[in-house]
Amino acid sequence: MNKILTLLILLTSINLSAQKIDYSFPEGYEKEISEKDYKYLVDESVKVISKNYKISSIKEGVIELEKGQDYSILNLHNLILKCAELDKKDWSELITSHFNSMHESMEKQKQLDPNKFETLVDYFSIRIYQESFVNQNGGTENLISKKHLNGTVSLLMLDLPSVFTPIQKDMFDLWNKTVDEVFEIAQSNVNKQEFTKMTESIDVNDKKIEVNFIENEDYGASLALDLKNNAPEFIGEWGSVVAIPNKGIVNLCKISKEKPIDFILFIQRFKPVVEQFYNQHPQPISNDFYWYYNGNFTKINVIDKNGEINVISPMELTELMTEKN
């Protein structure tokens, strides 16, 4: 029995050494967990992933798989943040569930016929990611994407039972459809999800302003792409200011003729809140503010100088507000 155990340990060691594993932290995650715990996370991930896939290398939180498999890379970034919120005794179960769910969803995807567009329609969805995150993980060359918000990328996804997976270009090319057509279907599917809408009146500099919220942990950000249908009551005559710090929550303030400067007070009050929602979520999107008008998003320049927050209105918005009626 001792010889068998020694052999198993030796084989495992050989397998791990054959893979090029770099235990250095991905940039920006050094404060989340210790070096020792990160090594544990990587090794546990390798054990689970190796049951279904062959690993080529691991470096700075990115696992590269050997060519010709379901995935080219797997990412540990979100897993690091999820583990950091749990007791270490619960990590193994979380890691196992995380990667097993990805494998199960890929198996489900294989059962779908990519040639039969009509069988896939109900699975189309949209997810918004930081542009830097997408670029660090292979870019959009082989994916179907649009750019709705500056600094982000909206990806066309398959919403499978336990995971979202991006639609590959070779699959998309089989359908003879335009990007706009399929994104429209995907947005329609997103709009069918249940979500929470809420309005609160808050004090800012002795003035009451209305702040609106959209919440859905998986679809909140994607719902905001179609405000005119999902929350028309949150849009003023001159549009709205929108913040989408992470995939689950959206903060909004109407811009109306009746209350034309509320959006400035909103940005000044909510800038630190948005940054907190952005920094503390495993899937952040943007800590910027955007002007939403007629279906388009324009980034608003916000300057924070020694705690004094100045808001520079987009030129088009300024022109709207100064037009003579």
PDB file of C-alpha atoms in Angstrom:
ATOM      1  CA  MET A   1       0.000   0.000   0.000  1.00  0.00           C
ATOM      2  CA  ASN A   2       2.843   2.394   0.847  1.00  0.00           C
ATOM      3  CA  LYS A   3       4.443   1.693  -2.512  1.00  0.00           C
ATOM      4  CA  ILE A   4       1.166   2.441  -4.307  1.00  0.00           C
ATOM      5  CA  LEU A   5       0.779   5.730  -2.452  1.00  0.00           C
ATOM      6  CA  THR A   6       4.386   6.650  -3.243  1.00  0.00           C
ATOM      7  CA  LEU A   7       3.784   5.847  -6.910  1.00  0.00           C
ATOM      8  CA  LEU A   8       0.626   7.978  -7.018  1.00  0.00           C
ATOM      9  CA  ILE A   9       2.431  10.916  -5.414  1.00  0.00           C
ATOM     10  CA  LEU A  10       5.296  10.512  -7.854  1.00  0.00           C
ATOM     11  CA  LEU A  11       2.956  10.411 -10.847  1.00  0.00           C
ATOM     12  CA  THR A  12       1.141  13.513  -9.613  1.00  0.00           C
ATOM     13  CA  SER A  13       4.430  15.319  -9.122  1.00  0.00           C
ATOM     14  CA  ILE A  14       5.560  14.370 -12.620  1.00  0.00           C
ATOM     15  CA  ASN A  15       2.252  15.596 -14.059  1.00  0.00           C
ATOM     16  CA  LEU A  16       2.481  18.933 -12.260  1.00  0.00           C
ATOM     17  CA  SER A  17       6.100  19.458 -13.207  1.00  0.00           C
ATOM     18  CA  ALA A  18       5.322  18.707 -16.871  1.00  0.00           C
ATOM     19  CA  GLN A  19       2.920  21.611 -16.803  1.00  0.00           C
ATOM     20  CA  LYS A  20       4.574  24.995 -16.687  1.00  0.00           C
ATOM     21  CA  ILE A  21       3.110  26.424 -13.505  1.00  0.00           C
ATOM     22  CA  ASP A  22       3.984  29.941 -12.466  1.00  0.00           C
ATOM     23  CA  TYR A  23       2.546  30.702  -9.024  1.00  0.00           C
ATOM     24  CA  SER A  24       2.975  34.474  -9.292  1.00  0.00           C
ATOM     25  CA  PHE A  25      -0.154  36.519  -8.575  1.00  0.00           C
ATOM     26  CA  PRO A  26      -2.177  38.091 -11.374  1.00  0.00           C
ATOM     27  CA  GLU A  27      -1.693  41.849 -11.138  1.00  0.00           C
ATOM     28  CA  GLY A  28      -4.005  43.547  -8.672  1.00  0.00           C
ATOM     29  CA  TYR A  29      -4.906  40.454  -6.645  1.00  0.00           C
ATOM     30  CA  GLU A  30      -1.953  40.378  -4.237  1.00  0.00           C
ATOM     31  CA  LYS A  31      -4.065  41.694  -1.360  1.00  0.00           C
ATOM     32  CA  GLU A  32      -6.923  39.222  -1.826  1.00  0.00           C
ATOM     33  CA  ILE A  33      -5.189  36.050  -0.612  1.00  0.00           C
ATOM     34  CA  SER A  34      -1.716  35.011   0.544  1.00  0.00           C
ATOM     35  CA  GLU A  35       0.908  33.427  -1.686  1.00  0.00           C
ATOM     36  CA  LYS A  36       0.441  30.136   0.135  1.00  0.00           C
ATOM     37  CA  ASP A  37      -3.335  30.210  -0.369  1.00  0.00           C
ATOM     38  CA  TYR A  38      -2.967  31.180  -4.021  1.00  0.00           C
ATOM     39  CA  LYS A  39      -0.696  28.168  -4.576  1.00  0.00           C
ATOM     40  CA  TYR A  40      -3.363  25.986  -2.945  1.00  0.00           C
ATOM     41  CA  LEU A  41      -6.023  27.474  -5.212  1.00  0.00           C
ATOM     42  CA  VAL A  42      -3.927  26.822  -8.313  1.00  0.00           C
ATOM     43  CA  ASP A  43      -3.119  23.239  -7.323  1.00  0.00           C
ATOM     44  CA  GLU A  44      -6.766  22.455  -6.499  1.00  0.00           C
ATOM     45  CA  SER A  45      -7.830  23.969  -9.816  1.00  0.00           C
ATOM     46  CA  VAL A  46      -5.296  21.841 -11.663  1.00  0.00           C
ATOM     47  CA  LYS A  47      -6.668  18.685 -10.030  1.00  0.00           C
ATOM     48  CA  VAL A  48     -10.223  19.446 -11.151  1.00  0.00           C
ATOM     49  CA  ILE A  49      -9.406  20.736 -14.624  1.00  0.00           C
ATOM     50  CA  SER A  50      -7.070  17.819 -15.369  1.00  0.00           C
ATOM     51  CA  LYS A  51      -9.970  15.390 -15.107  1.00  0.00           C
ATOM     52  CA  ASN A  52     -11.369  16.773 -18.366  1.00  0.00           C
ATOM     53  CA  TYR A  53      -8.643  18.810 -20.046  1.00  0.00           C
ATOM     54  CA  LYS A  54      -4.905  18.848 -20.650  1.00  0.00           C
ATOM     55  CA  ILE A  55      -3.152  21.898 -19.256  1.00  0.00           C
ATOM     56  CA  SER A  56      -0.259  23.510 -21.089  1.00  0.00           C
ATOM     57  CA  SER A  57       0.771  26.237 -18.646  1.00  0.00           C
ATOM     58  CA  ILE A  58      -0.360  28.526 -15.838  1.00  0.00           C
ATOM     59  CA  LYS A  59       0.828  32.079 -15.376  1.00  0.00           C
ATOM     60  CA  GLU A  60      -0.542  35.010 -13.394  1.00  0.00           C
ATOM     61  CA  GLY A  61      -4.012  33.541 -12.960  1.00  0.00           C
ATOM     62  CA  VAL A  62      -4.462  32.377 -16.560  1.00  0.00           C
ATOM     63  CA  ILE A  63      -4.537  28.644 -17.345  1.00  0.00           C
ATOM     64  CA  GLU A  64      -3.638  27.844 -20.930  1.00  0.00           C
ATOM     65  CA  LEU A  65      -4.909  24.519 -22.236  1.00  0.00           C
ATOM     66  CA  GLU A  66      -3.351  22.400 -24.937  1.00  0.00           C
ATOM     67  CA  LYS A  67      -4.707  23.113 -28.405  1.00  0.00           C
ATOM     68  CA  GLY A  68      -7.799  21.405 -29.802  1.00  0.00           C
ATOM     69  CA  GLN A  69      -9.870  21.325 -26.605  1.00  0.00           C
ATOM     70  CA  ASP A  70     -13.154  22.961 -25.588  1.00  0.00           C
ATOM     71  CA  TYR A  71     -11.382  26.029 -24.207  1.00  0.00           C
ATOM     72  CA  SER A  72      -8.076  27.651 -25.051  1.00  0.00           C
ATOM     73  CA  ILE A  73      -7.706  29.393 -21.689  1.00  0.00           C
ATOM     74  CA  LEU A  74      -9.378  29.341 -18.286  1.00  0.00           C
ATOM     75  CA  ASN A  75      -9.218  32.255 -15.892  1.00  0.00           C
ATOM     76  CA  LEU A  76      -8.709  32.199 -12.110  1.00  0.00           C
ATOM     77  CA  HIS A  77      -9.439  35.883 -11.454  1.00  0.00           C
ATOM     78  CA  ASN A  78     -13.097  35.560 -10.438  1.00  0.00           C
ATOM     79  CA  LEU A  79     -12.330  32.387  -8.509  1.00  0.00           C
ATOM     80  CA  ILE A  80      -9.710  34.231  -6.450  1.00  0.00           C
ATOM     81  CA  LEU A  81     -12.293  36.823  -5.391  1.00  0.00           C
ATOM     82  CA  LYS A  82     -14.934  34.197  -4.625  1.00  0.00           C
ATOM     83  CA  CYS A  83     -12.504  32.160  -2.535  1.00  0.00           C
ATOM     84  CA  ALA A  84     -11.339  35.263  -0.685  1.00  0.00           C
ATOM     85  CA  GLU A  85     -14.891  35.665   0.660  1.00  0.00           C
ATOM     86  CA  LEU A  86     -15.041  32.102   2.067  1.00  0.00           C
ATOM     87  CA  ASP A  87     -13.317  30.087   4.754  1.00  0.00           C
ATOM     88  CA  LYS A  88     -10.486  28.100   3.234  1.00  0.00           C
ATOM     89  CA  LYS A  89     -12.181  24.828   4.209  1.00  0.00           C
ATOM     90  CA  ASP A  90     -14.873  25.640   1.630  1.00  0.00           C
ATOM     91  CA  TRP A  91     -12.500  26.424  -1.222  1.00  0.00           C
ATOM     92  CA  SER A  92     -12.127  22.905  -2.562  1.00  0.00           C
ATOM     93  CA  GLU A  93     -15.898  22.488  -2.990  1.00  0.00           C
ATOM     94  CA  LEU A  94     -16.208  25.880  -4.695  1.00  0.00           C
ATOM     95  CA  ILE A  95     -13.304  25.200  -7.063  1.00  0.00           C
ATOM     96  CA  THR A  96     -14.667  21.771  -7.966  1.00  0.00           C
ATOM     97  CA  SER A  97     -18.149  23.172  -8.607  1.00  0.00           C
ATOM     98  CA  HIS A  98     -16.779  26.079 -10.643  1.00  0.00           C
ATOM     99  CA  PHE A  99     -14.817  24.034 -13.162  1.00  0.00           C
ATOM    100  CA  ASN A 100     -17.244  21.117 -13.262  1.00  0.00           C
ATOM    101  CA  SER A 101     -20.027  23.552 -14.154  1.00  0.00           C
ATOM    102  CA  MET A 102     -17.937  24.919 -17.010  1.00  0.00           C
ATOM    103  CA  HIS A 103     -17.351  21.406 -18.328  1.00  0.00           C
ATOM    104  CA  GLU A 104     -21.034  20.447 -17.992  1.00  0.00           C
ATOM    105  CA  SER A 105     -22.129  23.554 -19.843  1.00  0.00           C
ATOM    106  CA  MET A 106     -19.681  22.840 -22.639  1.00  0.00           C
ATOM    107  CA  GLU A 107     -21.068  19.315 -22.889  1.00  0.00           C
ATOM    108  CA  LYS A 108     -24.551  20.833 -23.127  1.00  0.00           C
ATOM    109  CA  GLN A 109     -23.311  23.135 -25.870  1.00  0.00           C
ATOM    110  CA  LYS A 110     -22.006  20.131 -27.806  1.00  0.00           C
ATOM    111  CA  GLN A 111     -25.523  18.687 -27.813  1.00  0.00           C
ATOM    112  CA  LEU A 112     -26.790  21.785 -29.606  1.00  0.00           C
ATOM    113  CA  ASP A 113     -26.564  21.778 -33.377  1.00  0.00           C
ATOM    114  CA  PRO A 114     -24.655  24.931 -34.412  1.00  0.00           C
ATOM    115  CA  ASN A 115     -26.065  24.584 -37.937  1.00  0.00           C
ATOM    116  CA  LYS A 116     -29.655  24.898 -36.703  1.00  0.00           C
ATOM    117  CA  PHE A 117     -29.992  28.551 -35.800  1.00  0.00           C
ATOM    118  CA  GLU A 118     -33.586  28.169 -34.616  1.00  0.00           C
ATOM    119  CA  THR A 119     -32.565  25.676 -31.901  1.00  0.00           C
ATOM    120  CA  LEU A 120     -30.097  28.169 -30.407  1.00  0.00           C
ATOM    121  CA  VAL A 121     -32.262  31.289 -30.352  1.00  0.00           C
ATOM    122  CA  ASP A 122     -33.514  30.825 -26.786  1.00  0.00           C
ATOM    123  CA  TYR A 123     -29.940  30.566 -25.464  1.00  0.00           C
ATOM    124  CA  PHE A 124     -28.592  33.852 -26.858  1.00  0.00           C
ATOM    125  CA  SER A 125     -27.587  36.457 -24.279  1.00  0.00           C
ATOM    126  CA  ILE A 126     -25.260  39.419 -23.755  1.00  0.00           C
ATOM    127  CA  ARG A 127     -22.566  40.027 -21.172  1.00  0.00           C
ATOM    128  CA  ILE A 128     -20.521  43.206 -20.735  1.00  0.00           C
ATOM    129  CA  TYR A 129     -16.859  42.958 -19.774  1.00  0.00           C
ATOM    130  CA  GLN A 130     -13.993  45.346 -19.179  1.00  0.00           C
ATOM    131  CA  GLU A 131     -12.162  45.821 -22.466  1.00  0.00           C
ATOM    132  CA  SER A 132      -8.817  45.249 -20.723  1.00  0.00           C
ATOM    133  CA  PHE A 133     -10.063  41.944 -19.310  1.00  0.00           C
ATOM    134  CA  VAL A 134     -11.158  40.720 -22.745  1.00  0.00           C
ATOM    135  CA  ASN A 135      -7.857  41.767 -24.321  1.00  0.00           C
ATOM    136  CA  GLN A 136      -5.899  39.956 -21.627  1.00  0.00           C
ATOM    137  CA  ASN A 137      -7.849  36.803 -22.378  1.00  0.00           C
ATOM    138  CA  GLY A 138      -7.472  36.463 -26.114  1.00  0.00           C
ATOM    139  CA  GLY A 139      -9.314  39.531 -27.422  1.00  0.00           C
ATOM    140  CA  THR A 140     -12.392  39.584 -29.652  1.00  0.00           C
ATOM    141  CA  GLU A 141     -10.934  38.302 -32.912  1.00  0.00           C
ATOM    142  CA  ASN A 142     -12.743  34.966 -32.613  1.00  0.00           C
ATOM    143  CA  LEU A 143     -15.766  36.302 -30.717  1.00  0.00           C
ATOM    144  CA  ILE A 144     -18.896  38.261 -31.657  1.00  0.00           C
ATOM    145  CA  SER A 145     -18.870  41.640 -29.990  1.00  0.00           C
ATOM    146  CA  LYS A 146     -20.212  45.175 -29.961  1.00  0.00           C
ATOM    147  CA  LYS A 147     -19.052  48.243 -28.092  1.00  0.00           C
ATOM    148  CA  HIS A 148     -21.873  49.972 -26.251  1.00  0.00           C
ATOM    149  CA  LEU A 149     -19.889  51.630 -23.452  1.00  0.00           C
ATOM    150  CA  ASN A 150     -16.460  53.197 -23.734  1.00  0.00           C
ATOM    151  CA  GLY A 151     -13.884  50.977 -22.024  1.00  0.00           C
ATOM    152  CA  THR A 152     -16.044  47.848 -22.231  1.00  0.00           C
ATOM    153  CA  VAL A 153     -16.933  45.089 -24.677  1.00  0.00           C
ATOM    154  CA  SER A 154     -20.378  43.510 -25.054  1.00  0.00           C
ATOM    155  CA  LEU A 155     -20.085  39.835 -26.024  1.00  0.00           C
ATOM    156  CA  LEU A 156     -22.695  37.622 -27.637  1.00  0.00           C
ATOM    157  CA  MET A 157     -23.108  34.636 -25.331  1.00  0.00           C
ATOM    158  CA  LEU A 158     -24.845  31.304 -24.977  1.00  0.00           C
ATOM    159  CA  ASP A 159     -26.701  31.292 -21.660  1.00  0.00           C
ATOM    160  CA  LEU A 160     -26.319  27.635 -20.689  1.00  0.00           C
ATOM    161  CA  PRO A 161     -27.622  25.965 -17.501  1.00  0.00           C
ATOM    162  CA  SER A 162     -24.698  26.801 -15.229  1.00  0.00           C
ATOM    163  CA  VAL A 163     -22.451  29.161 -17.164  1.00  0.00           C
ATOM    164  CA  PHE A 164     -22.315  31.820 -19.870  1.00  0.00           C
ATOM    165  CA  THR A 165     -20.036  30.925 -22.763  1.00  0.00           C
ATOM    166  CA  PRO A 166     -19.042  33.292 -25.599  1.00  0.00           C
ATOM    167  CA  ILE A 167     -20.200  32.419 -29.104  1.00  0.00           C
ATOM    168  CA  GLN A 168     -17.242  31.670 -31.359  1.00  0.00           C
ATOM    169  CA  LYS A 169     -16.970  33.281 -34.786  1.00  0.00           C
ATOM    170  CA  ASP A 170     -16.834  29.940 -36.607  1.00  0.00           C
ATOM    171  CA  MET A 171     -20.237  29.038 -35.125  1.00  0.00           C
ATOM    172  CA  PHE A 172     -21.703  32.463 -35.877  1.00  0.00           C
ATOM    173  CA  ASP A 173     -20.571  32.279 -39.519  1.00  0.00           C
ATOM    174  CA  LEU A 174     -22.769  29.217 -40.061  1.00  0.00           C
ATOM    175  CA  TRP A 175     -25.972  31.208 -39.572  1.00  0.00           C
ATOM    176  CA  ASN A 176     -25.756  33.802 -42.324  1.00  0.00           C
ATOM    177  CA  LYS A 177     -27.013  36.452 -39.897  1.00  0.00           C
ATOM    178  CA  THR A 178     -25.740  39.932 -39.132  1.00  0.00           C
ATOM    179  CA  VAL A 179     -24.274  40.854 -35.761  1.00  0.00           C
ATOM    180  CA  ASP A 180     -27.112  43.339 -35.206  1.00  0.00           C
ATOM    181  CA  GLU A 181     -29.770  40.686 -35.883  1.00  0.00           C
ATOM    182  CA  VAL A 182     -28.406  38.221 -33.351  1.00  0.00           C
ATOM    183  CA  PHE A 183     -27.668  40.886 -30.747  1.00  0.00           C
ATOM    184  CA  GLU A 184     -31.279  42.051 -31.054  1.00  0.00           C
ATOM    185  CA  ILE A 185     -32.498  38.515 -30.320  1.00  0.00           C
ATOM    186  CA  ALA A 186     -30.075  38.228 -27.413  1.00  0.00           C
ATOM    187  CA  GLN A 187     -31.252  41.545 -25.956  1.00  0.00           C
ATOM    188  CA  SER A 188     -34.850  40.366 -26.246  1.00  0.00           C
ATOM    189  CA  ASN A 189     -33.926  37.277 -24.207  1.00  0.00           C
ATOM    190  CA  VAL A 190     -32.191  39.428 -21.593  1.00  0.00           C
ATOM    191  CA  ASN A 191     -35.255  41.659 -21.336  1.00  0.00           C
ATOM    192  CA  LYS A 192     -37.378  38.651 -20.343  1.00  0.00           C
ATOM    193  CA  GLN A 193     -35.437  38.187 -17.115  1.00  0.00           C
ATOM    194  CA  GLU A 194     -36.973  39.276 -13.844  1.00  0.00           C
ATOM    195  CA  PHE A 195     -35.223  42.179 -12.178  1.00  0.00           C
ATOM    196  CA  THR A 196     -35.666  44.725  -9.428  1.00  0.00           C
ATOM    197  CA  LYS A 197     -36.262  48.423 -10.049  1.00  0.00           C
ATOM    198  CA  MET A 198     -36.148  50.941  -7.259  1.00  0.00           C
ATOM    199  CA  THR A 199     -36.172  54.717  -6.781  1.00  0.00           C
ATOM    200  CA  GLU A 200     -34.872  56.534  -3.714  1.00  0.00           C
ATOM    201  CA  SER A 201     -34.801  60.193  -2.747  1.00  0.00           C
ATOM    202  CA  ILE A 202     -31.502  61.207  -1.201  1.00  0.00           C
ATOM    203  CA  ASP A 203     -30.020  64.412   0.212  1.00  0.00           C
ATOM    204  CA  VAL A 204     -27.070  65.967  -1.591  1.00  0.00           C
ATOM    205  CA  ASN A 205     -25.875  69.379  -0.432  1.00  0.00           C
ATOM    206  CA  ASP A 206     -29.242  70.094   1.216  1.00  0.00           C
ATOM    207  CA  LYS A 207     -31.056  69.224  -1.992  1.00  0.00           C
ATOM    208  CA  LYS A 208     -33.288  66.189  -2.655  1.00  0.00           C
ATOM    209  CA  ILE A 209     -32.500  64.211  -5.796  1.00  0.00           C
ATOM    210  CA  GLU A 210     -33.993  60.990  -7.145  1.00  0.00           C
ATOM    211  CA  VAL A 211     -31.694  58.045  -7.714  1.00  0.00           C
ATOM    212  CA  ASN A 212     -32.805  54.920  -9.560  1.00  0.00           C
ATOM    213  CA  PHE A 213     -31.507  51.365  -9.429  1.00  0.00           C
ATOM    214  CA  ILE A 214     -31.751  48.226 -11.560  1.00  0.00           C
ATOM    215  CA  GLU A 215     -30.664  44.958  -9.966  1.00  0.00           C
ATOM    216  CA  ASN A 216     -30.231  41.406 -11.200  1.00  0.00           C
ATOM    217  CA  GLU A 217     -27.041  39.574 -10.253  1.00  0.00           C
ATOM    218  CA  ASP A 218     -26.561  37.999 -13.689  1.00  0.00           C
ATOM    219  CA  TYR A 219     -28.311  40.380 -16.082  1.00  0.00           C
ATOM    220  CA  GLY A 220     -28.380  43.845 -14.463  1.00  0.00           C
ATOM    221  CA  ALA A 221     -25.743  45.381 -16.719  1.00  0.00           C
ATOM    222  CA  SER A 222     -27.160  43.811 -19.876  1.00  0.00           C
ATOM    223  CA  LEU A 223     -30.648  45.055 -19.026  1.00  0.00           C
ATOM    224  CA  ALA A 224     -29.280  48.606 -18.969  1.00  0.00           C
ATOM    225  CA  LEU A 225     -28.364  48.350 -22.657  1.00  0.00           C
ATOM    226  CA  ASP A 226     -32.071  48.660 -23.467  1.00  0.00           C
ATOM    227  CA  LEU A 227     -33.300  51.239 -20.985  1.00  0.00           C
ATOM    228  CA  LYS A 228     -36.028  52.512 -23.290  1.00  0.00           C
ATOM    229  CA  ASN A 229     -37.806  49.168 -22.932  1.00  0.00           C
ATOM    230  CA  ASN A 230     -36.657  48.012 -19.503  1.00  0.00           C
ATOM    231  CA  ALA A 231     -36.889  51.252 -17.531  1.00  0.00           C
ATOM    232  CA  PRO A 232     -38.430  54.083 -19.593  1.00  0.00           C
ATOM    233  CA  GLU A 233     -39.506  55.798 -16.374  1.00  0.00           C
ATOM    234  CA  PHE A 234     -35.830  56.321 -15.536  1.00  0.00           C
ATOM    235  CA  ILE A 235     -35.201  58.399 -18.676  1.00  0.00           C
ATOM    236  CA  GLY A 236     -35.709  62.167 -18.692  1.00  0.00           C
ATOM    237  CA  GLU A 237     -36.259  64.511 -21.624  1.00  0.00           C
ATOM    238  CA  TRP A 238     -32.498  64.797 -21.962  1.00  0.00           C
ATOM    239  CA  GLY A 239     -31.766  61.176 -21.158  1.00  0.00           C
ATOM    240  CA  SER A 240     -30.099  59.810 -18.036  1.00  0.00           C
ATOM    241  CA  VAL A 241     -26.760  59.443 -16.364  1.00  0.00           C
ATOM    242  CA  VAL A 242     -25.923  55.773 -15.942  1.00  0.00           C
ATOM    243  CA  ALA A 243     -23.276  53.963 -13.905  1.00  0.00           C
ATOM    244  CA  ILE A 244     -22.715  50.217 -14.350  1.00  0.00           C
ATOM    245  CA  PRO A 245     -20.048  49.279 -11.803  1.00  0.00           C
ATOM    246  CA  ASN A 246     -20.581  45.537 -12.066  1.00  0.00           C
ATOM    247  CA  LYS A 247     -22.727  42.956 -13.810  1.00  0.00           C
ATOM    248  CA  GLY A 248     -25.428  42.991 -11.130  1.00  0.00           C
ATOM    249  CA  ILE A 249     -26.351  46.610 -10.484  1.00  0.00           C
ATOM    250  CA  VAL A 250     -27.047  49.823 -12.404  1.00  0.00           C
ATOM    251  CA  ASN A 251     -27.323  53.310 -10.886  1.00  0.00           C
ATOM    252  CA  LEU A 252     -29.242  55.997 -12.793  1.00  0.00           C
ATOM    253  CA  CYS A 253     -30.348  59.620 -12.558  1.00  0.00           C
ATOM    254  CA  LYS A 254     -32.801  61.242 -14.957  1.00  0.00           C
ATOM    255  CA  ILE A 255     -31.837  64.444 -16.706  1.00  0.00           C
ATOM    256  CA  SER A 256     -34.968  66.564 -17.026  1.00  0.00           C
ATOM    257  CA  LYS A 257     -35.878  70.133 -17.806  1.00  0.00           C
ATOM    258  CA  GLU A 258     -37.470  70.366 -14.389  1.00  0.00           C
ATOM    259  CA  LYS A 259     -34.280  69.252 -12.580  1.00  0.00           C
ATOM    260  CA  PRO A 260     -31.417  69.921 -15.005  1.00  0.00           C
ATOM    261  CA  ILE A 261     -28.497  69.809 -12.550  1.00  0.00           C
ATOM    262  CA  ASP A 262     -29.486  66.757 -10.491  1.00  0.00           C
ATOM    263  CA  PHE A 263     -27.230  64.554 -12.592  1.00  0.00           C
ATOM    264  CA  ILE A 264     -24.171  66.563 -11.483  1.00  0.00           C
ATOM    265  CA  LEU A 265     -25.112  66.153  -7.814  1.00  0.00           C
ATOM    266  CA  PHE A 266     -25.749  62.460  -8.508  1.00  0.00           C
ATOM    267  CA  ILE A 267     -22.243  61.950  -9.920  1.00  0.00           C
ATOM    268  CA  GLN A 268     -20.611  63.914  -7.092  1.00  0.00           C
ATOM    269  CA  ARG A 269     -22.465  61.875  -4.469  1.00  0.00           C
ATOM    270  CA  PHE A 270     -22.215  58.461  -6.111  1.00  0.00           C
ATOM    271  CA  LYS A 271     -18.666  58.472  -7.451  1.00  0.00           C
ATOM    272  CA  PRO A 272     -17.227  56.777  -4.313  1.00  0.00           C
ATOM    273  CA  VAL A 273     -20.220  54.415  -4.167  1.00  0.00           C
ATOM    274  CA  VAL A 274     -19.732  53.336  -7.773  1.00  0.00           C
ATOM    275  CA  GLU A 275     -16.025  52.808  -7.170  1.00  0.00           C
ATOM    276  CA  GLN A 276     -16.829  50.619  -4.168  1.00  0.00           C
ATOM    277  CA  PHE A 277     -19.347  48.539  -6.145  1.00  0.00           C
ATOM    278  CA  TYR A 278     -16.728  48.257  -8.895  1.00  0.00           C
ATOM    279  CA  ASN A 279     -13.760  47.304  -6.710  1.00  0.00           C
ATOM    280  CA  GLN A 280     -15.521  44.822  -4.460  1.00  0.00           C
ATOM    281  CA  HIS A 281     -17.341  42.755  -7.097  1.00  0.00           C
ATOM    282  CA  PRO A 282     -15.831  39.644  -8.748  1.00  0.00           C
ATOM    283  CA  GLN A 283     -17.088  40.806 -12.151  1.00  0.00           C
ATOM    284  CA  PRO A 284     -16.566  44.588 -12.336  1.00  0.00           C
ATOM    285  CA  ILE A 285     -17.513  46.466 -15.486  1.00  0.00           C
ATOM    286  CA  SER A 286     -16.815  50.198 -15.235  1.00  0.00           C
ATOM    287  CA  ASN A 287     -16.313  52.927 -12.645  1.00  0.00           C
ATOM    288  CA  ASP A 288     -17.210  55.593 -15.213  1.00  0.00           C
ATOM    289  CA  PHE A 289     -20.469  57.517 -15.681  1.00  0.00           C
ATOM    290  CA  TYR A 290     -22.260  57.612 -19.033  1.00  0.00           C
ATOM    291  CA  TRP A 291     -24.883  59.830 -20.596  1.00  0.00           C
ATOM    292  CA  TYR A 292     -27.631  57.676 -22.096  1.00  0.00           C
ATOM    293  CA  TYR A 293     -29.657  59.351 -24.826  1.00  0.00           C
ATOM    294  CA  ASN A 294     -31.592  57.871 -27.756  1.00  0.00           C
ATOM    295  CA  GLY A 295     -30.099  54.427 -27.178  1.00  0.00           C
ATOM    296  CA  ASN A 296     -26.469  55.585 -27.094  1.00  0.00           C
ATOM    297  CA  PHE A 297     -23.982  55.868 -24.228  1.00  0.00           C
ATOM    298  CA  THR A 298     -21.419  58.689 -24.037  1.00  0.00           C
ATOM    299  CA  LYS A 299     -18.732  58.725 -21.351  1.00  0.00           C
ATOM    300  CA  ILE A 300     -18.882  61.733 -19.039  1.00  0.00           C
ATOM    301  CA  ASN A 301     -15.585  63.287 -18.014  1.00  0.00           C
ATOM    302  CA  VAL A 302     -15.358  63.428 -14.224  1.00  0.00           C
ATOM    303  CA  ILE A 303     -12.357  65.087 -12.586  1.00  0.00           C
ATOM    304  CA  ASP A 304     -11.576  64.364  -8.944  1.00  0.00           C
ATOM    305  CA  LYS A 305      -9.061  66.902  -7.649  1.00  0.00           C
ATOM    306  CA  ASN A 306      -8.278  66.546  -3.959  1.00  0.00           C
ATOM    307  CA  GLY A 307     -11.802  65.349  -3.248  1.00  0.00           C
ATOM    308  CA  GLU A 308     -13.453  68.097  -5.272  1.00  0.00           C
ATOM    309  CA  ILE A 309     -15.419  66.428  -8.061  1.00  0.00           C
ATOM    310  CA  ASN A 310     -16.013  68.373 -11.260  1.00  0.00           C
ATOM    311  CA  VAL A 311     -18.333  67.096 -13.979  1.00  0.00           C
ATOM    312  CA  ILE A 312     -17.811  68.069 -17.615  1.00  0.00           C
ATOM    313  CA  SER A 313     -21.038  67.615 -19.524  1.00  0.00           C
ATOM    314  CA  PRO A 314     -20.823  66.024 -23.011  1.00  0.00           C
ATOM    315  CA  MET A 315     -21.074  68.698 -25.696  1.00  0.00           C
ATOM    316  CA  GLU A 316     -24.264  67.244 -27.182  1.00  0.00           C
ATOM    317  CA  LEU A 317     -25.962  67.300 -23.785  1.00  0.00           C
ATOM    318  CA  THR A 318     -24.879  70.903 -23.210  1.00  0.00           C
ATOM    319  CA  GLU A 319     -26.313  71.850 -26.584  1.00  0.00           C
ATOM    320  CA  LEU A 320     -29.629  70.147 -25.778  1.00  0.00           C
ATOM    321  CA  MET A 321     -29.879  71.948 -22.448  1.00  0.00           C
ATOM    322  CA  THR A 322     -29.161  75.368 -23.997  1.00  0.00           C
ATOM    323  CA  GLU A 323     -31.533  75.055 -26.961  1.00  0.00           C
ATOM    324  CA  LYS A 324     -34.331  77.593 -27.019  1.00  0.00           C
ATOM    325  CA  ASN A 325     -37.768  76.021 -26.848  1.00  0.00           C
TER     326      ASN A 325
END
